PDB file of C-alpha atoms in Angstrom:
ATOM      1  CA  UNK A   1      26.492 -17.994  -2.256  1.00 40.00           C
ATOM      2  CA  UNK A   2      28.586 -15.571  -4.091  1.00 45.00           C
ATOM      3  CA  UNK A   3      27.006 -14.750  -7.234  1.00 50.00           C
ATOM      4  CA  UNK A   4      28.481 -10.863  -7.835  1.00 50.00           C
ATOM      5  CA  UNK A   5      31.517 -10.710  -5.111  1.00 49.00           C
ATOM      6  CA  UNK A   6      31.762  -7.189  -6.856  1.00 52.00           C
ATOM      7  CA  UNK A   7      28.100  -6.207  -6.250  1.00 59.00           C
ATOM      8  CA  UNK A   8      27.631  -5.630  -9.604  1.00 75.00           C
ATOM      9  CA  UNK A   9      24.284  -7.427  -9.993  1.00 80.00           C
ATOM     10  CA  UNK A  10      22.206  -7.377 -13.205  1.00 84.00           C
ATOM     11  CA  UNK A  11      19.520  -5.054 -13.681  1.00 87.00           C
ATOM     12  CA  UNK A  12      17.087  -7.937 -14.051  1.00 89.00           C
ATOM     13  CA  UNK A  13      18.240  -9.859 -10.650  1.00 88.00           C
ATOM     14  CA  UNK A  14      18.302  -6.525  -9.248  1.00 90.00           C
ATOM     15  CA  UNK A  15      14.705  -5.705 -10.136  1.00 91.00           C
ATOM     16  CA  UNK A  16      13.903  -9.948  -9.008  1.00 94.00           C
ATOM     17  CA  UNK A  17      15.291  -8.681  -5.401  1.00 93.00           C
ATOM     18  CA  UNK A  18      13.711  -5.880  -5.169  1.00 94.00           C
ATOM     19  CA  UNK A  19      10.137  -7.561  -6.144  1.00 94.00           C
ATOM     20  CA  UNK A  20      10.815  -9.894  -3.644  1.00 95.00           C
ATOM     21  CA  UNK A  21      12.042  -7.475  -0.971  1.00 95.00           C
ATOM     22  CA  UNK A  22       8.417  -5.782  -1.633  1.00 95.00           C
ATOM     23  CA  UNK A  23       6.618  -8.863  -1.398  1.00 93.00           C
ATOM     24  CA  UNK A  24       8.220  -9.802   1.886  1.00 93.00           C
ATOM     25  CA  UNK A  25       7.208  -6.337   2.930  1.00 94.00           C
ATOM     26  CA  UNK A  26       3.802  -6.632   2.345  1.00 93.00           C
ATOM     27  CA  UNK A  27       3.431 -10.179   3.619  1.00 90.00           C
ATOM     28  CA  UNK A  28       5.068  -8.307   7.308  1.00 91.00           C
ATOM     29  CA  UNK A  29       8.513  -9.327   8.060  1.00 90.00           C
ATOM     30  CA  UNK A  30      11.092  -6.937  10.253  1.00 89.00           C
ATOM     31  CA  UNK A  31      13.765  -5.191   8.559  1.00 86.00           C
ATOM     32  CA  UNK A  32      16.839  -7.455   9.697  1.00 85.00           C
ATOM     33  CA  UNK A  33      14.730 -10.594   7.678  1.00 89.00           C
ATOM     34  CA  UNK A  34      15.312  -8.215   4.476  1.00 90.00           C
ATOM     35  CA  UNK A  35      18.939  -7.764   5.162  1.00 87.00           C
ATOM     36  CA  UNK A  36      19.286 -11.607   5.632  1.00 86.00           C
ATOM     37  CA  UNK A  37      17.334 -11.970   2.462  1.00 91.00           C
ATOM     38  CA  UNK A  38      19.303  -9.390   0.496  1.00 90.00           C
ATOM     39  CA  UNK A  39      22.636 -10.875   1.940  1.00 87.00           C
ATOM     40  CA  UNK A  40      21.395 -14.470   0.782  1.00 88.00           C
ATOM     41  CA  UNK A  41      20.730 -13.470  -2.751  1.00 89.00           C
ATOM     42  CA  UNK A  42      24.124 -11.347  -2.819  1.00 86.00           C
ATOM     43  CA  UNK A  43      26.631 -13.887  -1.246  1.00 82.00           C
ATOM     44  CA  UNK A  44      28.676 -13.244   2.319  1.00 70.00           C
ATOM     45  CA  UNK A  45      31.156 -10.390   0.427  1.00 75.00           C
ATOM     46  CA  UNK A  46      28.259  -7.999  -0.165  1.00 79.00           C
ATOM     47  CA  UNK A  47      29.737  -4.450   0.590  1.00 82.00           C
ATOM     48  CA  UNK A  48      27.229  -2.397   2.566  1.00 81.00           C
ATOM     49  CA  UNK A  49      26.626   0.328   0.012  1.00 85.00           C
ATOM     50  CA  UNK A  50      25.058  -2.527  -1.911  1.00 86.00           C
ATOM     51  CA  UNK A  51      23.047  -3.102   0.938  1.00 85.00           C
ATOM     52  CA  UNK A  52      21.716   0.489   1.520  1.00 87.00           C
ATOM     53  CA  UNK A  53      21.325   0.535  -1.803  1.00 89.00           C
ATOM     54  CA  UNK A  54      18.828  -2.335  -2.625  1.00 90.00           C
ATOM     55  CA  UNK A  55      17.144  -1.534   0.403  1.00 90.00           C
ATOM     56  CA  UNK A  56      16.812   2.131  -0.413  1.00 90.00           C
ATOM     57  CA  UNK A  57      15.694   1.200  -4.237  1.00 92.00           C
ATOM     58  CA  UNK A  58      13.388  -1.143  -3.432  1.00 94.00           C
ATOM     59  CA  UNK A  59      11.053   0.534  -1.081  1.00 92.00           C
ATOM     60  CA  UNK A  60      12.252   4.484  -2.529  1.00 90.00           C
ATOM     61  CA  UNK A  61      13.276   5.555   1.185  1.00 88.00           C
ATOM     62  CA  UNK A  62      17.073   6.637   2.148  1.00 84.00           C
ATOM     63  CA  UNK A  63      17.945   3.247   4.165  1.00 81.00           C
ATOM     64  CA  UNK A  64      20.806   5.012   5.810  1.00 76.00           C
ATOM     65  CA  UNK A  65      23.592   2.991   7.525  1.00 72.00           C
ATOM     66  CA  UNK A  66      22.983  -0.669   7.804  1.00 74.00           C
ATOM     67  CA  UNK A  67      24.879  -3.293   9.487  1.00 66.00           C
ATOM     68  CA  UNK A  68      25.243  -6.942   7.379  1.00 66.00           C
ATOM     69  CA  UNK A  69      23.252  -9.314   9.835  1.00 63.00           C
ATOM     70  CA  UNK A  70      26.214 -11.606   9.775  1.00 65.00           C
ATOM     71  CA  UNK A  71      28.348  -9.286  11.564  1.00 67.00           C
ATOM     72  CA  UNK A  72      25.633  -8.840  14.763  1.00 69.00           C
ATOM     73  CA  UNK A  73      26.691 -11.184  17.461  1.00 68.00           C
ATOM     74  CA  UNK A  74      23.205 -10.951  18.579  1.00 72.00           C
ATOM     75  CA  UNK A  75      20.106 -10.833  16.274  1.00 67.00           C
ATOM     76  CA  UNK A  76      18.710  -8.128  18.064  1.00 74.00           C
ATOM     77  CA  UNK A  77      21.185  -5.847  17.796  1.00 71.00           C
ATOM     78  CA  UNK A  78      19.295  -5.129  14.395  1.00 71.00           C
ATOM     79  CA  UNK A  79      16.526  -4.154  16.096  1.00 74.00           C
ATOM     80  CA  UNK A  80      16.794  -0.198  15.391  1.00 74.00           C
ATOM     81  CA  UNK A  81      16.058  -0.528  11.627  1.00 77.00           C
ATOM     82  CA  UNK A  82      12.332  -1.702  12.664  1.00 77.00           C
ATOM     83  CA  UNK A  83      12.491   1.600  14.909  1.00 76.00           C
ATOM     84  CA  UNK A  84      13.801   3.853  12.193  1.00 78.00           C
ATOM     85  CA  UNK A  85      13.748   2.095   8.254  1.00 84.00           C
ATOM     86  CA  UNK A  86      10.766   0.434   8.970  1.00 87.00           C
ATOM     87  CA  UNK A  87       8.254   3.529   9.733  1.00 86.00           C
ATOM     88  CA  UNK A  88      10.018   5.348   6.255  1.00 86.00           C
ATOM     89  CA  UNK A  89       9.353   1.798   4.342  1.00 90.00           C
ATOM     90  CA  UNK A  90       5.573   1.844   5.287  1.00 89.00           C
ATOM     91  CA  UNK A  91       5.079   5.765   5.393  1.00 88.00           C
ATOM     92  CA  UNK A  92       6.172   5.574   1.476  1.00 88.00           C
ATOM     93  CA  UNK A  93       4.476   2.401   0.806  1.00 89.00           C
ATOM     94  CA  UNK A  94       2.385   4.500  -2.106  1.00 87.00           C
ATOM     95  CA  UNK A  95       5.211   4.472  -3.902  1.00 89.00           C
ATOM     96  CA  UNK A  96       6.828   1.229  -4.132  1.00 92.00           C
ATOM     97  CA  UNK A  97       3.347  -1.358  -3.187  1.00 91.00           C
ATOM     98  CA  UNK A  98       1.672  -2.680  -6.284  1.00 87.00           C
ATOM     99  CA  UNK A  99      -2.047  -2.299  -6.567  1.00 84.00           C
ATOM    100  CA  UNK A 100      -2.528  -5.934  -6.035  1.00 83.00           C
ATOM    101  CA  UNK A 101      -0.971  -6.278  -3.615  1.00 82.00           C
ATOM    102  CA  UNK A 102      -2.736  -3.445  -1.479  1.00 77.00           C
ATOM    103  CA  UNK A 103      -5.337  -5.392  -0.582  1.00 76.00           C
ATOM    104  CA  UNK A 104      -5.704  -6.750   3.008  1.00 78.00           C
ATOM    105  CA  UNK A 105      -2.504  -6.077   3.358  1.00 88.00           C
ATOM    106  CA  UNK A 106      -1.570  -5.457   7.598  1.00 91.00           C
ATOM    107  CA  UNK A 107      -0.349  -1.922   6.417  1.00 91.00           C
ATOM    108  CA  UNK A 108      -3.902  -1.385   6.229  1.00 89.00           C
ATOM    109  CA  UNK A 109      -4.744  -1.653  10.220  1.00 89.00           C
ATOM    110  CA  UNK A 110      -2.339   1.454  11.271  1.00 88.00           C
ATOM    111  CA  UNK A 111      -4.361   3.354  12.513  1.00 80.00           C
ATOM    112  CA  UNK A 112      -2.328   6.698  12.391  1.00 78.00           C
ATOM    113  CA  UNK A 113      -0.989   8.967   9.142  1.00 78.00           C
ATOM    114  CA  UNK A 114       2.774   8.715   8.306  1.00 79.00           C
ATOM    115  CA  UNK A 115       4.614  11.269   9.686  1.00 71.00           C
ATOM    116  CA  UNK A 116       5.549  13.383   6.483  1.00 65.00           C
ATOM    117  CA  UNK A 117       1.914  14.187   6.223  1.00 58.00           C
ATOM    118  CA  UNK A 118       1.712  14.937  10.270  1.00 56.00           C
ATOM    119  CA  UNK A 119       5.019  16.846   9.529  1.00 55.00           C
ATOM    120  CA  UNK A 120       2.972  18.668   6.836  1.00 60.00           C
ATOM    121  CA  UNK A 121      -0.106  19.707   8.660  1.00 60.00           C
ATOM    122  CA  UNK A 122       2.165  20.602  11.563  1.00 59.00           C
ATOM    123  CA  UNK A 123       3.840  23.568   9.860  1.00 58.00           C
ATOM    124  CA  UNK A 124       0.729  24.683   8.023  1.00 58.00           C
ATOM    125  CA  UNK A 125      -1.685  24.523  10.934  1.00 57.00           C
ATOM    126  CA  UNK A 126       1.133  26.825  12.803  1.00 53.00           C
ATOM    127  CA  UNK A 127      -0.536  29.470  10.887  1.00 53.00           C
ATOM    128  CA  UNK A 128      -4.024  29.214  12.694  1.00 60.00           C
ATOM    129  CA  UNK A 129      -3.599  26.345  15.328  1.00 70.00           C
ATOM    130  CA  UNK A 130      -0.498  26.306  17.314  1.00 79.00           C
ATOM    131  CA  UNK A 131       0.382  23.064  18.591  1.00 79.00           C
ATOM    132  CA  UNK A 132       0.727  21.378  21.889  1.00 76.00           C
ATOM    133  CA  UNK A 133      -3.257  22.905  22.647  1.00 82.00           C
ATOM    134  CA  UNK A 134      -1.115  26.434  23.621  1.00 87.00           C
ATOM    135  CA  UNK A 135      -3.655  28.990  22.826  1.00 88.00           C
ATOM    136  CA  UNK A 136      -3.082  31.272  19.960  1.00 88.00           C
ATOM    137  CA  UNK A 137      -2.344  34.717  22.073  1.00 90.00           C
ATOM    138  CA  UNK A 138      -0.050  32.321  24.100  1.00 90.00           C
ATOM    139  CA  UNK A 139       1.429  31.325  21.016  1.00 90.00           C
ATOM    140  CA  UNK A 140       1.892  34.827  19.633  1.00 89.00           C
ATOM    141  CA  UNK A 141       4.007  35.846  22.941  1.00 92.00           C
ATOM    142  CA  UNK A 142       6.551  33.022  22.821  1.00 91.00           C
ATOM    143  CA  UNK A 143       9.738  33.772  21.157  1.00 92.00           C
ATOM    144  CA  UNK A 144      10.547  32.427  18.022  1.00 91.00           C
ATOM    145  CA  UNK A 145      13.285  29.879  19.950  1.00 92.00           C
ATOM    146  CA  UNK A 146      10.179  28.830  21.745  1.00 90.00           C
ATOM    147  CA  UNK A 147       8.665  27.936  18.893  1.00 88.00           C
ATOM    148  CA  UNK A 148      10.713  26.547  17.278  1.00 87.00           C
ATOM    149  CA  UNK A 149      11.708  24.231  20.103  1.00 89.00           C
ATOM    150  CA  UNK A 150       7.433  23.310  20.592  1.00 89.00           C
ATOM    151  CA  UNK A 151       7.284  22.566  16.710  1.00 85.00           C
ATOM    152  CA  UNK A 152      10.587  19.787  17.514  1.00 85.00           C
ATOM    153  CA  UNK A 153       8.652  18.550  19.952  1.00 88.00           C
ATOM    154  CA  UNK A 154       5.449  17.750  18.398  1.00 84.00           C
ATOM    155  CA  UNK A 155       6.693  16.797  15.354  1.00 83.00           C
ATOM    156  CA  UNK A 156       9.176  14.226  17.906  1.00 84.00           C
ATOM    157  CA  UNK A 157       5.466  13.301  19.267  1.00 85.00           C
ATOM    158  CA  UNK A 158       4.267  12.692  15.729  1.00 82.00           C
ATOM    159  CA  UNK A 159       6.592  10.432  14.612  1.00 84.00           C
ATOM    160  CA  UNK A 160       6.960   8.126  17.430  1.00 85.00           C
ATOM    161  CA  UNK A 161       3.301   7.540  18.009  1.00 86.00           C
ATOM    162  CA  UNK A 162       3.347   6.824  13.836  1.00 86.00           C
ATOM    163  CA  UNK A 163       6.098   4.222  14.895  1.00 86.00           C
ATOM    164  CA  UNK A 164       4.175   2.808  17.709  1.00 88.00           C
ATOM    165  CA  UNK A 165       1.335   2.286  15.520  1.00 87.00           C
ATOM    166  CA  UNK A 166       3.940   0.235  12.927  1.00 89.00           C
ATOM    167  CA  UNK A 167       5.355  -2.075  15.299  1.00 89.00           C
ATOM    168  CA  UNK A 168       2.363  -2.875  16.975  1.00 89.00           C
ATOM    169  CA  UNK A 169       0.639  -3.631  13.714  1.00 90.00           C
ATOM    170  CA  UNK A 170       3.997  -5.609  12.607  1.00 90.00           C
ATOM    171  CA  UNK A 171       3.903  -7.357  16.289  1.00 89.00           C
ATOM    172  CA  UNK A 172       0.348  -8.541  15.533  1.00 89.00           C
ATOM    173  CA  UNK A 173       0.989  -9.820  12.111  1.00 88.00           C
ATOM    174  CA  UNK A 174       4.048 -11.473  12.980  1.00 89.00           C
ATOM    175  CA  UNK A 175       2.102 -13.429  15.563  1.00 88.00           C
ATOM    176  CA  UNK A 176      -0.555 -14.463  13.510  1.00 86.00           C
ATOM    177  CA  UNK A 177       2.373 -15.819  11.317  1.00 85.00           C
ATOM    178  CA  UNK A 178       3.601 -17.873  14.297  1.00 87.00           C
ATOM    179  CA  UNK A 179       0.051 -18.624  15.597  1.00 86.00           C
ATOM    180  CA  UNK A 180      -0.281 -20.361  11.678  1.00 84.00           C
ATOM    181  CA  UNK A 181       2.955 -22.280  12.277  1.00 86.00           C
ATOM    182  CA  UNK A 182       1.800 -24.048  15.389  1.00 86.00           C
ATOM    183  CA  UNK A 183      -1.603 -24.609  14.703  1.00 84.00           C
ATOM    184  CA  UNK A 184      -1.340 -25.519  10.841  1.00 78.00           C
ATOM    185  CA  UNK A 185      -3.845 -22.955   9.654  1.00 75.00           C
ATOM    186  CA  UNK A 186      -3.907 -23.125   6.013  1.00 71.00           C
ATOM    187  CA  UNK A 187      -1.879 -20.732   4.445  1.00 61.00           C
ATOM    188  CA  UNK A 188      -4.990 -18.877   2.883  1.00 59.00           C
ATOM    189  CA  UNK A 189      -6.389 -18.367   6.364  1.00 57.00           C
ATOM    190  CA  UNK A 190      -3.070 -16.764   7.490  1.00 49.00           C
ATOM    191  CA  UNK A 191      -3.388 -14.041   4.522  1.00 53.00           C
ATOM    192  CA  UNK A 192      -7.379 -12.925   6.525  1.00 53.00           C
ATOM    193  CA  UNK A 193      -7.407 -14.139   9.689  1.00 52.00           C
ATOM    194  CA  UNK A 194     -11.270 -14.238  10.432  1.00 51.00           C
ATOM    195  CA  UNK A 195     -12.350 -13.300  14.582  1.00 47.00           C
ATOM    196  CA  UNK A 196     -13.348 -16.294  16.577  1.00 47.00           C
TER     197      UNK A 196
END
């Protein structure tokens, strides 16, 4: 559908998208489903700044580049903005979740802080602890290159293991999803999946 071929959308359908982005968000879906979605709503002419744009409004986070869907020959070629958009889009999910929906949300289960607070206590603990368990008189004799090239390091360490902990969070939610498909599990179910 081609609703704004100029990508001028209306405040109010903008704001509609972007609700809906979030709600997709919360409910777990990758980041290539949101492009499809967004490039639904907007009609096959969207221009990618549009794209970045709702993407990056929505969920307060600099998308960066992004590729329409409909010009990836394979659907998993999209798979690097659930490697790099996705761990910003839950990191800053104070800032763009609603309080209602919050609850039991699979956000919840990550079991690790987003990386700007890890990138936080990093530099401050540099003071007192240095990182990568090098002792403090060890620390004290390495160059400041050294150093420097440590803190990349951890905070490297940091914010994969942050993305680990997204994606396997996402993985699990996504297959509950699929387990609900094939087994008709009520729809209410799906939201709290209970242990058997």
């Amino acid at each position: 559908m081609d609703d704004y071929p100029d990508n001028d959308v209306p405040e109010n359908e903008k704001r509609k998208l972007q609700d809906e982005l979030r709600n997709m968000m919360v409910s777990g879906c990758t980041c290539t489903e949101l492009v499809r979605f967004v490039e639904a709503c907007l009609g096959s002419k969207i221009k990618p700044l549009t794209l970045i744009d709702m993407i990056s409004e929505a969920f307060d986070v600099h998308a960066g580049y992004i590729v329409a869907a409909r010009n990836q020959p394979n659907p998993l070629d999209s798979s690097i903005l659930n490697a790099t958009i996705l761990t910003k889009i839950v990191a800053n999910r104070n800032a763009w979740q609603s309080r209602e929906t919050a609850e039991n949300c699979w956000m919840d289960y990550i079991y690790s802080d987003p990386p700007a607070i890890l990138l936080d206590s990093i530099a401050e603990s540099t003071e007192t602890v240095p990182p990568c368990g090098i002792s403090i008189d060890g620390w004290d004799a390495l160059p400041e290159s050294d150093k420097s090239q440590l803190l990349t390091i951890s905070r490297s360490y940091h914010i994969s293991s942050y993305r680990v902990a997204v994606l396997a969070v996402l993985c699990e939610q996504l297959q509950w999803k699929l387990h609900q498909l094939q087994h008709d599990i009520p729809k209410n179910e799906m939201e709290n999946p209970k242990p058997e």
